Amino acid sequence: MSAAAVLEAPPTSARTPRGLVRTVLRLHRGALWIWLAFVAATAGFLLWLLGPGAEAAQHKLAVYGYAALIMSDGPATEYNDLFYYPDTLLTMASFAVALFAGGPLIARELESGTAQLAWTQSVSPTRWLATALAVPAAFIVLGTTLLTVLYHQLWATHSDLLIAGIGPRSLYFSLGPATVAAPLLGLALGALIGLAARRTLSALAFSGFAYFLVYAFRGNHWPFQGRYQQPELSSRSRAFTSAGTEIRDPGCYDDKACLARHDVVRFTREYLPSSDYWPRQLLETGVLLALTAVAVALAFGLLRRRAATG
């Protein structure tokens, strides 16, 4: 049997919604496995930071106080640097989602004629695009929600080990529902650009550039996660004497004579919650989801117009 004959008579199950989902999963199983591996690896890294990765820095803080965290080298500063890596990975994942949506997910299917073939086999263009977006969106939401929850737990448990400055403030305001909404916008933008470009390489380039503009805008405009726009996060460092009395952190570093002179036996430290956190998170999430809805509506409108004109 020729390949043309196979294409002309696809299985009946492929025409059903469930069959179409299986088709999308089969066509893009490589991207799916990469995504699952990314989520698993990042989740594992977050769990390591929650547990054994924090032990040395936590011990240093408990024994010598905040001063130990800002020493030029050692486990405390190393842990501070590692703490931000998952945030970078999540940002890169959003770019990757936009590139995938614009290139392999949409433009390649149009360029190769696979999508047009599906439209002639009882699969409407609208249903094709809806399935092509819904399947990756489900995996994106599940994966990023898991990672954001783990990251937020890491902040709640070990943010006391972060060196004060711009970094903790920026990270604190990036842990929430907006982190889940951002890659969804990348998916919608990529799909829209893929439909407009209809060429894989062009769609990849324009999708990456479009999401870069979104990322740059989010970094410099309220209420988005701009590095210099969040309010300061207050922190509280405390020292305790052998009698359990709370005193001001004397900043002894690892000077044992200083610790003995102040009778300090342990330290604690915490970042205090910001009243701006939830208003900013909810507003940013709403804006990102609204932009996602606009991009999806434009994509469906463009698809209907293209399908109508052949």
XYZ file of C-alpha atoms in Angstrom:
310
model
C 0.000 0.000 0.000
C 1.375 3.411 -0.938
C 1.973 6.246 1.520
C -0.597 8.313 -0.373
C -3.244 5.666 0.168
C -2.475 5.603 3.879
C -2.829 9.375 4.098
C -6.093 9.283 2.200
C -7.639 6.807 4.633
C -6.608 7.592 8.193
C -7.985 5.515 11.048
C -11.484 6.466 12.124
C -10.255 6.950 15.688
C -7.987 9.789 14.499
C -11.093 11.759 13.578
C -12.467 11.655 17.119
C -11.408 14.205 19.763
C -9.583 11.504 21.710
C -7.910 10.256 18.555
C -6.813 13.774 17.676
C -5.231 14.157 21.110
C -3.313 10.919 20.560
C -2.191 12.194 17.174
C -0.831 15.416 18.690
C 0.964 13.449 21.399
C 2.475 11.077 18.841
C 3.599 13.864 16.497
C 5.262 15.805 19.300
C 6.316 13.026 21.640
C 9.928 14.224 21.473
C 8.981 17.640 22.842
C 6.755 15.971 25.451
C 9.597 13.804 26.732
C 11.925 16.806 26.855
C 9.328 18.735 28.872
C 8.770 15.856 31.290
C 12.528 15.444 31.718
C 12.886 19.182 32.375
C 10.124 19.156 35.002
C 11.551 16.052 36.691
C 15.121 17.398 36.739
C 14.113 20.846 38.000
C 11.818 19.344 40.635
C 14.664 17.096 41.765
C 16.998 20.094 42.003
C 14.418 22.023 44.067
C 13.977 19.060 46.401
C 17.750 18.867 46.822
C 17.838 22.583 47.682
C 15.044 21.968 50.186
C 16.941 19.162 51.882
C 20.611 18.184 51.795
C 21.710 21.153 49.700
C 20.788 23.594 52.485
C 22.377 21.784 55.427
C 25.816 23.412 55.377
C 24.484 26.950 54.828
C 21.769 26.477 57.468
C 24.366 25.330 59.983
C 26.532 28.336 59.171
C 23.617 30.716 59.769
C 22.605 29.051 63.022
C 26.144 29.189 64.418
C 27.467 32.536 63.158
C 24.414 34.543 62.048
C 23.757 36.551 58.905
C 27.370 37.664 58.821
C 28.306 34.103 57.839
C 26.089 34.302 54.761
C 27.928 37.248 53.252
C 31.448 35.886 53.596
C 33.213 35.837 50.224
C 33.283 32.055 49.923
C 31.881 29.014 51.585
C 28.648 26.982 51.587
C 26.409 29.939 52.384
C 27.301 32.020 49.333
C 27.315 28.932 47.106
C 23.809 28.047 48.261
C 22.651 31.630 47.663
C 23.770 31.364 44.025
C 22.156 27.959 43.499
C 18.869 29.231 44.926
C 18.232 31.343 41.797
C 18.990 28.689 39.165
C 15.445 27.236 39.025
C 14.086 30.741 38.366
C 16.396 31.014 35.375
C 15.317 27.570 34.181
C 11.629 28.524 34.391
C 12.290 31.679 32.373
C 14.147 29.671 29.725
C 11.271 27.180 29.645
C 8.843 29.974 28.747
C 11.064 30.948 25.809
C 11.262 27.297 24.763
C 7.463 26.987 24.842
C 7.099 30.022 22.557
C 9.673 28.607 20.134
C 8.028 25.184 20.141
C 4.545 26.603 19.538
C 5.688 28.837 16.697
C 7.894 26.224 15.042
C 7.194 22.485 15.356
C 3.677 22.737 16.791
C 2.095 25.053 14.204
C 4.352 26.311 11.406
C 5.908 22.949 10.607
C 2.482 21.290 10.381
C 1.347 23.989 7.955
C 4.580 23.973 5.968
C 4.570 20.186 5.551
C 0.867 20.030 4.711
C 0.031 17.767 7.669
C -2.503 20.244 9.036
C -4.207 20.740 5.662
C -4.430 16.972 5.258
C -6.146 16.680 8.643
C -8.672 19.323 7.588
C -9.741 17.153 4.682
C -10.337 14.151 6.957
C -13.299 15.350 9.044
C -11.072 17.415 11.340
C -12.046 21.074 11.142
C -9.283 23.708 11.294
C -10.798 25.044 14.516
C -10.727 21.645 16.210
C -7.199 21.009 14.948
C -5.890 24.244 16.466
C -7.892 23.828 19.674
C -6.390 20.379 20.237
C -2.902 21.495 19.212
C -3.044 24.216 21.900
C -4.980 22.378 24.618
C -2.669 19.360 24.839
C 0.602 21.257 25.450
C -1.228 23.810 27.616
C -2.328 21.021 29.962
C 1.250 19.745 30.354
C 2.581 23.293 30.756
C 0.100 24.140 33.510
C 0.714 20.894 35.400
C 4.492 21.128 35.120
C 4.912 24.797 35.973
C 2.384 24.569 38.813
C 4.378 21.733 40.390
C 7.659 23.626 40.048
C 6.182 26.888 41.341
C 4.705 25.152 44.397
C 8.048 23.504 45.148
C 9.888 26.794 44.636
C 7.492 28.624 46.918
C 8.044 25.949 49.547
C 11.789 26.416 49.146
C 11.369 30.147 49.735
C 9.221 29.554 52.805
C 11.789 27.132 54.213
C 15.178 28.590 53.297
C 14.813 32.205 52.154
C 16.676 33.089 55.355
C 19.824 31.831 53.615
C 19.654 34.440 50.840
C 21.931 37.450 50.862
C 19.864 40.638 51.047
C 19.571 42.817 47.947
C 17.781 42.895 44.614
C 17.914 39.121 44.099
C 15.568 37.948 46.892
C 13.104 40.734 46.136
C 12.925 39.833 42.466
C 12.616 36.116 43.204
C 9.937 36.608 45.858
C 7.691 38.473 43.436
C 8.171 35.847 40.715
C 6.857 32.899 42.740
C 3.140 32.691 42.124
C 0.380 32.169 39.552
C 2.005 34.603 37.121
C 4.844 32.081 36.751
C 2.287 29.588 35.417
C 0.567 32.144 33.161
C 3.784 33.334 31.476
C 4.495 30.182 29.401
C 0.823 30.036 28.389
C 1.278 33.461 26.820
C 4.386 32.110 25.090
C 2.307 29.216 23.738
C -0.395 31.550 22.420
C 2.079 33.999 20.870
C 3.993 31.175 19.231
C 0.807 29.712 17.763
C -0.276 33.086 16.387
C 3.129 33.725 14.826
C 3.301 30.169 13.477
C -0.027 30.660 11.700
C 1.103 33.997 10.317
C 4.564 32.878 9.177
C 3.721 29.321 8.069
C 7.439 28.619 7.807
C 9.265 26.824 10.606
C 12.472 28.851 10.722
C 10.692 32.192 10.360
C 8.218 31.235 13.077
C 11.032 30.199 15.411
C 12.833 33.513 14.972
C 9.760 35.714 15.323
C 8.384 33.713 18.268
C 11.625 34.078 20.175
C 11.787 37.796 19.449
C 8.132 38.353 20.410
C 8.535 36.598 23.740
C 11.756 38.500 24.379
C 9.763 41.728 24.048
C 7.187 40.408 26.506
C 9.946 39.433 28.938
C 11.627 42.829 28.625
C 8.317 44.637 29.196
C 7.595 42.542 32.271
C 11.000 43.498 33.629
C 10.437 47.238 33.500
C 6.758 48.016 34.099
C 4.532 47.784 37.142
C 2.988 45.445 38.289
C 5.258 43.000 36.500
C 8.313 41.342 37.962
C 10.770 44.136 37.256
C 14.001 43.858 39.186
C 13.968 47.448 40.341
C 10.237 47.903 40.768
C 9.342 45.645 43.669
C 9.111 47.133 47.150
C 11.905 46.334 49.544
C 11.648 43.127 51.540
C 12.282 43.666 55.217
C 14.372 41.025 56.948
C 14.818 40.284 60.607
C 17.960 38.750 62.079
C 17.978 37.630 65.694
C 20.538 36.179 68.073
C 19.795 34.218 71.224
C 21.867 33.851 74.355
C 22.301 30.674 76.358
C 19.507 31.920 78.619
C 17.138 32.196 75.622
C 17.206 35.999 75.564
C 16.780 37.592 72.133
C 19.424 40.199 71.318
C 20.545 42.160 68.284
C 22.799 40.279 65.838
C 26.326 41.270 66.944
C 27.836 40.362 63.535
C 30.563 38.135 64.874
C 31.225 36.254 61.624
C 33.178 33.178 62.746
C 34.871 34.964 65.658
C 34.355 32.531 68.546
C 35.638 35.042 71.097
C 33.007 37.528 69.934
C 30.286 34.874 70.208
C 31.434 33.961 73.714
C 31.549 37.608 74.780
C 27.908 38.098 73.742
C 26.943 34.634 75.009
C 25.339 33.866 71.634
C 24.401 30.245 71.032
C 22.260 30.473 67.872
C 20.855 32.798 65.232
C 17.684 32.983 63.159
C 16.671 35.176 60.244
C 13.593 35.670 58.075
C 12.245 37.820 55.269
C 8.993 39.489 56.262
C 5.975 39.158 53.924
C 5.136 42.068 51.639
C 1.598 43.443 51.475
C 2.167 44.093 47.751
C 2.721 40.439 46.897
C -0.814 39.213 46.157
C -2.121 42.426 44.534
C 0.819 42.385 42.123
C 0.614 38.653 41.504
C -3.105 38.675 40.769
C -2.949 41.763 38.585
C 0.021 40.454 36.603
C -1.609 37.050 36.202
C -4.804 38.691 34.968
C -2.919 40.781 32.412
C -0.942 37.771 31.154
C -4.079 35.632 30.826
C -5.917 38.458 29.047
C -3.060 38.814 26.560
C -3.079 35.032 26.117
C -6.815 35.109 25.357
C -6.298 37.909 22.813
C -3.477 36.010 21.088
C -5.568 32.816 20.966
C -8.580 34.703 19.557
C -6.382 36.298 16.886
C -4.906 32.888 16.055
C -8.349 31.337 15.535
C -9.472 34.328 13.496
C -6.393 34.094 11.283
C -6.882 30.350 10.900
C -10.530 30.722 9.815
C -9.548 33.386 7.284
C -6.735 31.228 5.894
C -8.986 28.169 5.712
C -11.725 30.133 3.964
C -9.346 31.423 1.292
C -7.777 28.010 0.818
